[in-house]
XYZ file of C-alpha atoms in Angstrom:
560
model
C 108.272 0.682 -72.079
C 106.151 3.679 -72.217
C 102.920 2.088 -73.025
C 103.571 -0.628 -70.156
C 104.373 2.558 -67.970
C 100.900 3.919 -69.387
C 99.082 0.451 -68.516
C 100.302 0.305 -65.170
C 99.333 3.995 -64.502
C 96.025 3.459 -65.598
C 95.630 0.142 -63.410
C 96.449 1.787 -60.547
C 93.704 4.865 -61.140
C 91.531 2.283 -61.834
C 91.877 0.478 -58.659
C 91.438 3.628 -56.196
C 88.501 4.328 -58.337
C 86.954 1.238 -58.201
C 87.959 1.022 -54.016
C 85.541 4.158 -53.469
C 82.964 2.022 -53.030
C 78.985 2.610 -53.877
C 77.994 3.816 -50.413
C 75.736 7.280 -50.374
C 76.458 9.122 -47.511
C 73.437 7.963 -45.340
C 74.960 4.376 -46.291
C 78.417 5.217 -44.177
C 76.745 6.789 -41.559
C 74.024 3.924 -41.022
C 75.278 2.885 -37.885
C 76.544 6.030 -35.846
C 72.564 7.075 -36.349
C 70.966 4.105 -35.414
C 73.541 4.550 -31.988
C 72.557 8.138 -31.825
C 68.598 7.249 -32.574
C 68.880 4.480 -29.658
C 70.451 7.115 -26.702
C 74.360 5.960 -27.183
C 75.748 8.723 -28.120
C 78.769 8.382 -27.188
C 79.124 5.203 -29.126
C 77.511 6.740 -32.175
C 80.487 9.954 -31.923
C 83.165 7.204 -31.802
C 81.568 5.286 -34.835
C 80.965 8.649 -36.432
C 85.133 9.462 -36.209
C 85.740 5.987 -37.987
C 83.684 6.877 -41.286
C 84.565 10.583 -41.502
C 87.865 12.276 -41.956
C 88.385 15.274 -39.893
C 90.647 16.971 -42.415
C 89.497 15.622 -45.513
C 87.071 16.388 -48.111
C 83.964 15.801 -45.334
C 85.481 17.545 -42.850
C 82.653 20.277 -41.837
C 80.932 17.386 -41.753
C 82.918 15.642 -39.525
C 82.444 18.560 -37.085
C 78.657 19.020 -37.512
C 77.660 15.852 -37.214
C 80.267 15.218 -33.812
C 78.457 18.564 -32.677
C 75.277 17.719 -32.788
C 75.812 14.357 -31.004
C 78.042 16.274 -28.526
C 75.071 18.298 -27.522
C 72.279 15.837 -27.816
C 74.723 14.204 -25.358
C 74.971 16.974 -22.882
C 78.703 17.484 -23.663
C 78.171 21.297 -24.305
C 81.679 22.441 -23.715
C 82.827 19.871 -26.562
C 79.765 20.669 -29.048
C 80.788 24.143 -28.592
C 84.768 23.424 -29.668
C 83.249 21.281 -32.737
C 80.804 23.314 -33.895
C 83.095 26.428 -33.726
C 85.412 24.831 -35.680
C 82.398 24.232 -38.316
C 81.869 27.526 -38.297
C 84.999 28.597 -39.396
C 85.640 25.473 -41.923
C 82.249 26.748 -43.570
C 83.518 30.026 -43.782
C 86.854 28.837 -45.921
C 84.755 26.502 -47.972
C 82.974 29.428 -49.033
C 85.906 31.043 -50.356
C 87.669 28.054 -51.733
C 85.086 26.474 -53.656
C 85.961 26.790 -57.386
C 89.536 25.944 -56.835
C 87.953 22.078 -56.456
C 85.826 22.372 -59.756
C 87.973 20.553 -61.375
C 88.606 17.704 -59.707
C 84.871 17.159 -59.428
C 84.056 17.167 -62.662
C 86.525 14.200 -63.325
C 85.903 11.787 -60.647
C 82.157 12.758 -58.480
C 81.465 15.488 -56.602
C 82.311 13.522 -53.102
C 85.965 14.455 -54.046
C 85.158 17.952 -53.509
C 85.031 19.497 -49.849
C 81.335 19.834 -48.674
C 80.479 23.104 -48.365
C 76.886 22.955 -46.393
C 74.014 24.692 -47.425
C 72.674 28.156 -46.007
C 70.190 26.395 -43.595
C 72.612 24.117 -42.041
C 74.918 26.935 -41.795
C 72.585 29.199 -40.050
C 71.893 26.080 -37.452
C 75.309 26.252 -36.261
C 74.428 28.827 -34.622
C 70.867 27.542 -33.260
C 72.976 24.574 -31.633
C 75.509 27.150 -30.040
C 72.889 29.123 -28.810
C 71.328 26.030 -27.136
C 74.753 25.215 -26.035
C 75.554 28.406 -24.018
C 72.064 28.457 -22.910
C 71.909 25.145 -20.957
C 75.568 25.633 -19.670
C 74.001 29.083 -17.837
C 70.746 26.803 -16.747
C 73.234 24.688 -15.086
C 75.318 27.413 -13.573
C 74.667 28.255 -10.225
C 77.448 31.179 -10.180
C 75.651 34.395 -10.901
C 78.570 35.784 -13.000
C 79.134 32.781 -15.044
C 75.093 32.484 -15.842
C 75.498 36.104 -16.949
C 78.435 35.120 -19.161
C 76.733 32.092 -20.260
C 73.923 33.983 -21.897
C 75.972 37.138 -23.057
C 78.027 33.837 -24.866
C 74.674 32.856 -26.317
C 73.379 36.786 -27.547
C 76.665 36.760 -29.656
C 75.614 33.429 -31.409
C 72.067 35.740 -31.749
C 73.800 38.410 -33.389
C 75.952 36.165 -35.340
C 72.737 34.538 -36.432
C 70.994 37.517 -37.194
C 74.472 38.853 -39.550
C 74.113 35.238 -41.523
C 70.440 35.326 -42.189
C 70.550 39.029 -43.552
C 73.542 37.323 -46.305
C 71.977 33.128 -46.673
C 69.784 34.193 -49.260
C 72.339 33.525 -51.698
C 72.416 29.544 -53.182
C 74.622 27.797 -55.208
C 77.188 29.729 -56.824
C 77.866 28.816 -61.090
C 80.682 27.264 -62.141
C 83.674 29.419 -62.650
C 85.137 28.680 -66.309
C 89.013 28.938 -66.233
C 91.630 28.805 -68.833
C 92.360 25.570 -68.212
C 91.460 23.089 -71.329
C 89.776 20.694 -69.369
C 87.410 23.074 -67.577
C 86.820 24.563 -70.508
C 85.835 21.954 -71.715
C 83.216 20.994 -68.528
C 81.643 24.558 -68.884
C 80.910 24.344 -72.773
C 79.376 20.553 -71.991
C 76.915 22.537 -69.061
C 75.996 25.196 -71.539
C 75.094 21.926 -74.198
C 72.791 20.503 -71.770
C 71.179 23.358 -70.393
C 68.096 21.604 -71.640
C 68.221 19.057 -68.794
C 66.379 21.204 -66.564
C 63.724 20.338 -63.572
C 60.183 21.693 -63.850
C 59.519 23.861 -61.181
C 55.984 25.947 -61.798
C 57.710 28.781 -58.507
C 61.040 28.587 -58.014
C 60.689 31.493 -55.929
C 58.007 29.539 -53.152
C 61.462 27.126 -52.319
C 63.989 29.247 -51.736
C 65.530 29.441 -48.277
C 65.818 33.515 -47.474
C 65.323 33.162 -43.685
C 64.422 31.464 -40.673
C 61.024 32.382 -38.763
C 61.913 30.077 -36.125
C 65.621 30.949 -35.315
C 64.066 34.652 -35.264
C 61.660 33.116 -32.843
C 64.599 31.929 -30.533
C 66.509 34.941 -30.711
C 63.753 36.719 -29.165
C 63.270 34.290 -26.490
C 66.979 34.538 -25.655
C 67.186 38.029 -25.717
C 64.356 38.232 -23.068
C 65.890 35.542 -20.828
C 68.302 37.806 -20.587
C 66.541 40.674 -20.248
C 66.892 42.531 -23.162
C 63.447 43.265 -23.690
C 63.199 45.913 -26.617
C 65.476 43.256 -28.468
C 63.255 40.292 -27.666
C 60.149 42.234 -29.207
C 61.732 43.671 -32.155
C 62.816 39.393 -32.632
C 59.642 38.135 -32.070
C 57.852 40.863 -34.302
C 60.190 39.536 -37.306
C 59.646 35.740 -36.640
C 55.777 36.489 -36.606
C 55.904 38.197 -39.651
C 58.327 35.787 -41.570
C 55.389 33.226 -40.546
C 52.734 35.020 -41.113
C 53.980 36.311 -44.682
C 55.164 32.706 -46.074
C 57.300 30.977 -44.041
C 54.296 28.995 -42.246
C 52.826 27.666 -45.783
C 56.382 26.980 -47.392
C 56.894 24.588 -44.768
C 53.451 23.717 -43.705
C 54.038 24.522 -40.197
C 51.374 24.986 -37.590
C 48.879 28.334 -37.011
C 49.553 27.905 -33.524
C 53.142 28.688 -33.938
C 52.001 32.047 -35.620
C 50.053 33.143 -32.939
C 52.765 32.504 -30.264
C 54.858 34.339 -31.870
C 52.456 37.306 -32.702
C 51.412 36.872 -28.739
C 55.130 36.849 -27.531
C 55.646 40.189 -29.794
C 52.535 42.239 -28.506
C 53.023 40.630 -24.681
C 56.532 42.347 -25.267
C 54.897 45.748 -26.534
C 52.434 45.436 -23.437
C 55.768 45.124 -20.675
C 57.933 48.145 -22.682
C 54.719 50.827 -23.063
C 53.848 50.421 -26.565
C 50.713 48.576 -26.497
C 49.061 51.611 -27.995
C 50.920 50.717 -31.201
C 49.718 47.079 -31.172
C 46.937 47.175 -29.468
C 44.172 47.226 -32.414
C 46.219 44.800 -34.624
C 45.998 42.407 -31.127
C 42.277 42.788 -30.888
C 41.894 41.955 -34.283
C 43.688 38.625 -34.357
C 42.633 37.486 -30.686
C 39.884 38.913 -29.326
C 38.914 40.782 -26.180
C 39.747 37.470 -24.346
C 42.705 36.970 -26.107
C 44.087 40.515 -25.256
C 43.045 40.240 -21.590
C 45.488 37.570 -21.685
C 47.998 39.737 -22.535
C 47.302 42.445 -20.601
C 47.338 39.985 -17.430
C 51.465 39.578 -17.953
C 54.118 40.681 -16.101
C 57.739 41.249 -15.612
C 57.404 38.395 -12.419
C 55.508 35.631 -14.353
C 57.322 32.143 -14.340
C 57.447 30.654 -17.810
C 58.312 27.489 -19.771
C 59.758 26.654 -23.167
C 59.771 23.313 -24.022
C 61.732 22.514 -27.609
C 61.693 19.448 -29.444
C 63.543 18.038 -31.688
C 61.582 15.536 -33.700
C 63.549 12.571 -35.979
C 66.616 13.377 -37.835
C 67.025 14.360 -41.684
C 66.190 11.440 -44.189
C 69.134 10.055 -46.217
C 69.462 11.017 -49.729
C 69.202 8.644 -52.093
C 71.092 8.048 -55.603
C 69.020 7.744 -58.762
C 70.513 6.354 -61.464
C 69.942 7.349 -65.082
C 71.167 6.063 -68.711
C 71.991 8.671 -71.329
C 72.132 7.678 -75.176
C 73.358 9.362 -77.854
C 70.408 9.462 -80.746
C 71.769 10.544 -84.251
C 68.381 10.197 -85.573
C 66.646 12.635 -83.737
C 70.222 14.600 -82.872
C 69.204 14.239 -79.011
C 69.975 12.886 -76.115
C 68.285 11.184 -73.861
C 67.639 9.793 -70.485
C 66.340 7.102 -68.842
C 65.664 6.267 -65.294
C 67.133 2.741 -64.115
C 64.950 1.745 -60.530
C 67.066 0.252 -57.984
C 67.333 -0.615 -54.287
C 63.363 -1.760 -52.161
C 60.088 -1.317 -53.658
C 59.825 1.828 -51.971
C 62.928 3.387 -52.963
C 62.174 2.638 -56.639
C 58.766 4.028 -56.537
C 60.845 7.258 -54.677
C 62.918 7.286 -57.514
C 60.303 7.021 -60.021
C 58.168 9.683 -58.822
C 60.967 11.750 -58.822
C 62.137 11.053 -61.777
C 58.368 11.583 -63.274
C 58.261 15.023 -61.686
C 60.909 16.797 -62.148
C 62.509 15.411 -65.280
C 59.772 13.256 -67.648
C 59.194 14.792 -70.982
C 55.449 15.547 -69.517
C 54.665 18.994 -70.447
C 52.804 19.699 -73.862
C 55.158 20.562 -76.059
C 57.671 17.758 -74.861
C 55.035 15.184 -75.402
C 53.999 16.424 -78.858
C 58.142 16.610 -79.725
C 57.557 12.645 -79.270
C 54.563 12.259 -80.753
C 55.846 13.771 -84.048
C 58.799 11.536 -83.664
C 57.566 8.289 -82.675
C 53.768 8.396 -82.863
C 51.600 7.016 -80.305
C 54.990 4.731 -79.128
C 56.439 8.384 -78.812
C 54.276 9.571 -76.632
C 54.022 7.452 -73.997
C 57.744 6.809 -73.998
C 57.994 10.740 -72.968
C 56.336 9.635 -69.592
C 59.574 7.334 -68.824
C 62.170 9.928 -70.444
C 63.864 13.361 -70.793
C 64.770 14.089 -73.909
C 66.957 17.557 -75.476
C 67.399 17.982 -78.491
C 70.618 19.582 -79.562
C 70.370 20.747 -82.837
C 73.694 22.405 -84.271
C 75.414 21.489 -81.264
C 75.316 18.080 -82.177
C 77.904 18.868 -84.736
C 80.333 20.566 -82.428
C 79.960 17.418 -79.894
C 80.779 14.849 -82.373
C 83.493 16.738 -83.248
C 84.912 16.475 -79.836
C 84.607 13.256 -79.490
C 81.887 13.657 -76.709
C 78.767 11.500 -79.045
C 80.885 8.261 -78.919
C 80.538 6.781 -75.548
C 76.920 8.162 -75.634
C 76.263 5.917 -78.421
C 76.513 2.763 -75.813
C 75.170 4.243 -72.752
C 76.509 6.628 -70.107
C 75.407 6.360 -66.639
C 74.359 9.405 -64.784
C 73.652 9.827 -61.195
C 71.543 12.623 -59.068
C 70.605 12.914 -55.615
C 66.873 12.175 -54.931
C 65.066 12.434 -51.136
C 64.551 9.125 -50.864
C 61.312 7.121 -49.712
C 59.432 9.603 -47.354
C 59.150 9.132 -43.441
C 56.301 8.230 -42.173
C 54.898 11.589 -40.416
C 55.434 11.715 -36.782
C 52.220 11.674 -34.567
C 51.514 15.073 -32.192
C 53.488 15.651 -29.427
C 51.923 15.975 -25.960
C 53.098 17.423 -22.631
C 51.379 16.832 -19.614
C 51.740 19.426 -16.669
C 49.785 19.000 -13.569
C 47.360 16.607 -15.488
C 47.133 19.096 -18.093
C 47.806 18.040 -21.719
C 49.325 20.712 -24.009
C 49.741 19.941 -27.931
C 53.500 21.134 -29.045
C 53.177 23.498 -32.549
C 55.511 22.652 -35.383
C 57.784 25.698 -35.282
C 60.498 24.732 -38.201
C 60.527 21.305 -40.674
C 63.944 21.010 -41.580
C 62.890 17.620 -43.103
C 60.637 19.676 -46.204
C 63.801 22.444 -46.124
C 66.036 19.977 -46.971
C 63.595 18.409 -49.272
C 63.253 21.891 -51.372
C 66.689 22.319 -51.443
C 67.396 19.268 -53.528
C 64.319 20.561 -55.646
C 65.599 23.616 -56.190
C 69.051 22.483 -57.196
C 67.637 19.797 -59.357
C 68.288 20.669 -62.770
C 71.530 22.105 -62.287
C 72.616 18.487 -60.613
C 71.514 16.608 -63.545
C 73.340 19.505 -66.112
C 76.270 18.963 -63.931
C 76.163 15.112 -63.764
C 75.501 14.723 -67.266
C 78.426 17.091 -68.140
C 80.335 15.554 -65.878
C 79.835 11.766 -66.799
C 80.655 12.182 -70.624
C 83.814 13.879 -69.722
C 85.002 11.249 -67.976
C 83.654 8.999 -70.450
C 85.653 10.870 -73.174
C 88.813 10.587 -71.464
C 88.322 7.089 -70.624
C 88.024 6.088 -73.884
C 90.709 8.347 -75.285
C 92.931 6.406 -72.585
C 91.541 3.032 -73.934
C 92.263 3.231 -77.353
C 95.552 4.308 -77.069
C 96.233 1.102 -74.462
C 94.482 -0.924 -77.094
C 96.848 0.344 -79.592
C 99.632 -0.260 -77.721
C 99.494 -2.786 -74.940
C 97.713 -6.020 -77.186
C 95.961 -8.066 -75.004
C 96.941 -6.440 -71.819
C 95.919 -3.247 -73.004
C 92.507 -4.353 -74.692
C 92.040 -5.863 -71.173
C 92.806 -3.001 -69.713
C 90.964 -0.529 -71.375
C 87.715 -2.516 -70.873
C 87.890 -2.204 -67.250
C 88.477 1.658 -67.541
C 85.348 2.011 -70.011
C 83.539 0.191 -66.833
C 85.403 1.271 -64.190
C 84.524 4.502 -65.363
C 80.769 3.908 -65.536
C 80.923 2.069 -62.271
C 82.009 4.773 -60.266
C 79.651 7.657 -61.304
C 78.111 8.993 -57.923
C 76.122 11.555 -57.062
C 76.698 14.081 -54.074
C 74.156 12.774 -50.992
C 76.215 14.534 -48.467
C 74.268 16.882 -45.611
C 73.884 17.487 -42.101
C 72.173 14.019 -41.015
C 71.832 14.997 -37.130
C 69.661 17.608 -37.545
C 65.998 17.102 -36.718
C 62.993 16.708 -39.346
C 61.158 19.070 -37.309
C 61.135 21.305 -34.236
C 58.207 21.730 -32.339
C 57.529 23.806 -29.429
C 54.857 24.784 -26.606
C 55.231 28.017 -24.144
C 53.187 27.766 -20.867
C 52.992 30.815 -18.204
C 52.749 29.100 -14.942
C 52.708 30.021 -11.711
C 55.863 30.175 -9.585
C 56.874 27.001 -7.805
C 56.908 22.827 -8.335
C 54.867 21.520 -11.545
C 55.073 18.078 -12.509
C 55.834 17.189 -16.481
C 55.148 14.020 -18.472
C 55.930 13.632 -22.360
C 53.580 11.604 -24.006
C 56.594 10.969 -26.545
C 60.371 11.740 -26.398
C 63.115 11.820 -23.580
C 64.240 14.923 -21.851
C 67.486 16.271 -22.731
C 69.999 17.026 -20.240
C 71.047 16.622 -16.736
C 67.145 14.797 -15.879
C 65.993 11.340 -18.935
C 62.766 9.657 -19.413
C 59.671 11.330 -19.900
C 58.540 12.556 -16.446
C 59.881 15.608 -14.742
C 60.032 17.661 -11.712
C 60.175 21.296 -12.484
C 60.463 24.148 -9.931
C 60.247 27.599 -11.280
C 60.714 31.098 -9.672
C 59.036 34.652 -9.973
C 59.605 36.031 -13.171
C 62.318 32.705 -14.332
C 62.005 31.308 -17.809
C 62.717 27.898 -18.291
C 64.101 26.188 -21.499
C 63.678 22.361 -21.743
C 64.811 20.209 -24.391
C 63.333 16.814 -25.353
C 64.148 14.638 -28.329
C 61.772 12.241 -30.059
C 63.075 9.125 -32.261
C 59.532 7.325 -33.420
């Protein structure tokens, strides 16, 4: 009776394992983006609520992703609700985290609550700010613009409190006294050899955000906070003029607005004597005559665009063996999906991973020769050395022996790079300047957390494995037939449902780009070469009348 009790136990784990399904994150929301990419958002938030649980493990999810829609919509009031709620689920999920280690490590980390990532937390507050922004644009009340924008200067400040803490990444895992975890941290520590080669580690790491320093100061001074809009803009133009502009390839011309924003700002407050010489040096006598020629009543227009939307991640799948010959393990990449996903997941698997450096490639010659040595193009072997003992000991070596499959998050095939943007005012044409690429941010993220992924899956995958077949042979033992039966579908139930995390913000843009104009007051006519406007006006042609000393923010959006 108890063994049947144990079969029947183990069936049904093995069925609402096997029901998760092979989908990567990108995969469920396929068609709630292609909505969202065609206009309909309101079709894409209602798809979105069918995929994603509001109170489950993708839950700040849920509420980013509605968010963003919710603005991109024009439903401000509503993105506002969601993306507060973000806010505060991101803060919990920051103190929660370890408490789901656990069950992680024994079924993939989609079963763990998504916690974000510092740049998609800091955008919360980017969309907010845009939020309260175009409600006071709309506003014709006085009062309520005033509000509007003081609503939109807290989301500054908030912004401002996050970036000076979101230089922190991942945290470690927490070992417990709990058998089990114990037993996932000593497996991490064993394959602290799977690491990622990364020449700077340093060059990807997200510490702050030119750009959203860049908007603060352009908030501040639509609201007339003018010694706060220059001490913003001063930061943004040094954040891109000291490395933020090469880590993310953005555009010169970004670097200059924001260094000709800063000094126009020490012009209007009396402390151009301060700037003065550093503003010669970069522009020129003409350059500074340009600045010199502002003032408070100048009319002004910001036009922001958001460019694409964050690839999908990808899974790439790996096998690891067990070798008792060379007391290693090893890996090896297995190429699925389109022609251009497997050459995405063989580059990346060639990069980051490959037993390519010098002393990994003679390890293999020694070993294998000539054979050896190329084989260390299309591997990653570690070798363990005494720990090899203590595995086998645990039990660990056995599945190994067979095959384990492993699974990491890659970027996926790259976009194809999105054209220049144009505007067109009075018969004009204006180039907009990349001001962030959230695209490569998100793509140095996953670099940067790549070896610790792999440790993690790896660590992760022969647990399971271990307690699979632990499970198995005891069914075998005890349920004949049934039982073998049985414990064959764990061993490939088990190997079936290895995943890897490909969970992020997929609303956000690839890139922002931007273009400031000083115009004269009254009617100017607009045209996008590319894109839609945003808001209360569509299509790509716009009437826009500005007053003395107004500045305008318009948002477009461009889906190539």
């Amino acid at each position: 009776m108890q063994a049947r009790r144990g079969i029947l136990a183990l069936l049904t784990a093995l069925i609402g394992v096997l029901s998760v399904g092979c989908a990567t994150y990108g995969d469920q929301l396929g068609e709630a983006m292609s909505l969202a990419d065609a206009g309909d958002y309101e079709a894409a938030r209602q798809t979105l609520a069918t995929v994603l649980d509001p109170d489950g493990d993708d839950r700040l999810l849920f509420h980013l992703e509605k968010g963003a829609l919710a603005h991109l919509q024009g439903d401000y009031q509503a993105s506002i609700r969601l993306l507060s709620q973000a806010e505060q689920i991101g803060e919990d999920l920051y103190t929660r985290y370890f408490r789901d280690g656990l069950r992680s490590a024994l079924t993939h980390p989609r079963n763990a609550p998504y916690r974000g990532t510092a740049y998609e937390l800091a955008y919360i507050h980017y969309y907010q700010a845009l939020n309260f922004t175009a409600l006071a644009q709309q506003s014709e009340d006085r009062i309520q613009r005033r509000e509007w924008l003081d609503a939109a200067l807290v989301e500054v400040r908030k912004l401002d409190a996050r970036l000076f803490e979101l230089s922190r990444l991942e945290g470690e895992y927490e070992e417990s006294n709990n058998g089990q975890q114990r037993s996932m941290s000593f497996l991490l520590r064993a394959f602290h050899g799977f690491s990622a080669e990364l020449a700077d580690r340093d060059s990807l790491r997200f510490r702050e955000a030119a750009w959203l320093r860049y908007l603060s100061g352009l908030l501040y001074e639509m609201a007339g906070d003018l010694d706060d809009a220059r001490i913003a803009y001063h930061r943004a133009a040094e954040l891109y003029e000291i490395g933020y502009a090469e880590q993310f390839d953005l555009d010169q011309g970004m670097v200059d607005q924001a260094w000709e924003d800063a000094w126009r700002l020490s012009w209007l407050t009396g402390l151009w004597d301060e700037v003065e010489q550093a503003a010669l040096n970069r522009f020129g006598e003409e350059g500074v005559a340009r600045i010199m020629a502002s003032g408070i009543d100048d009319a002004q227009v910001v036009i922001l665009q958001q460019v694409g939307r964050l690839p999908a991640r990808g899974e790439l799948n790996l096998m690891m063996y067990a070798d008792g010959f060379r007391r290693s393990v090893t890996l090896r990449p297995v190429h699925t999906g389109t022609h251009e996903e497997q050459i995405a997941q063989n580059l990346w698997f060639r990069t980051l991973y490959a037993d390519t450096g010098p002393l990994a490639l003679l390890a293999h010659y020694r070993q294998g020769g000539f054979d050896g040595l190329v084989l260390g193009h299309f591997e990653k072997s570690f070798y363990l050395g005494g720990l090899w003992s203590d595995l086998d000991g645990l039990g660990v070596l056995d599945p190994m022996r067979g095959g384990v499959r492993v699974t990491v998050p890659y970027p996926g095939p790259p976009p194809r790079p999105a054209s220049v943007s144009r505007l067109t005012v009075n018969g004009q044409s204006h180039r907009l300047h990349t001001a962030d690429d959230i695209a490569r941010m998100s793509h140095q993220d996953l670099l940067l957390n790549a070896g610790e992924e792999l440790r993690r899956a790896a660590a992760r995958e022969v647990l399971r494995h271990t307690i699979a077949a632990a499970a198995a042979r005891e069914l075998e033992e005890q349920g004949g037939l049934a039982g073998a039966l049985l414990g064959a579908a764990a061993r490939i139930g088990t190997s079936a449902s290895a995943r890897a995390d490909t969970r992020a913000w997929q609303t956000l843009p690839a890139e922002v780009r931007v273009l400031r104009l000083r115009l004269p007051p009254g009617e100017h006519e607009l045209r996008l070469e590319r894109g839609e406007w945003l808001g209360p006006e569509s299509g790509r042609e716009r009437t826009l009348a500005l007053a003395p000393g107004e500045i305008r923010l318009l948002r477009t959006r461009r889906v190539d």
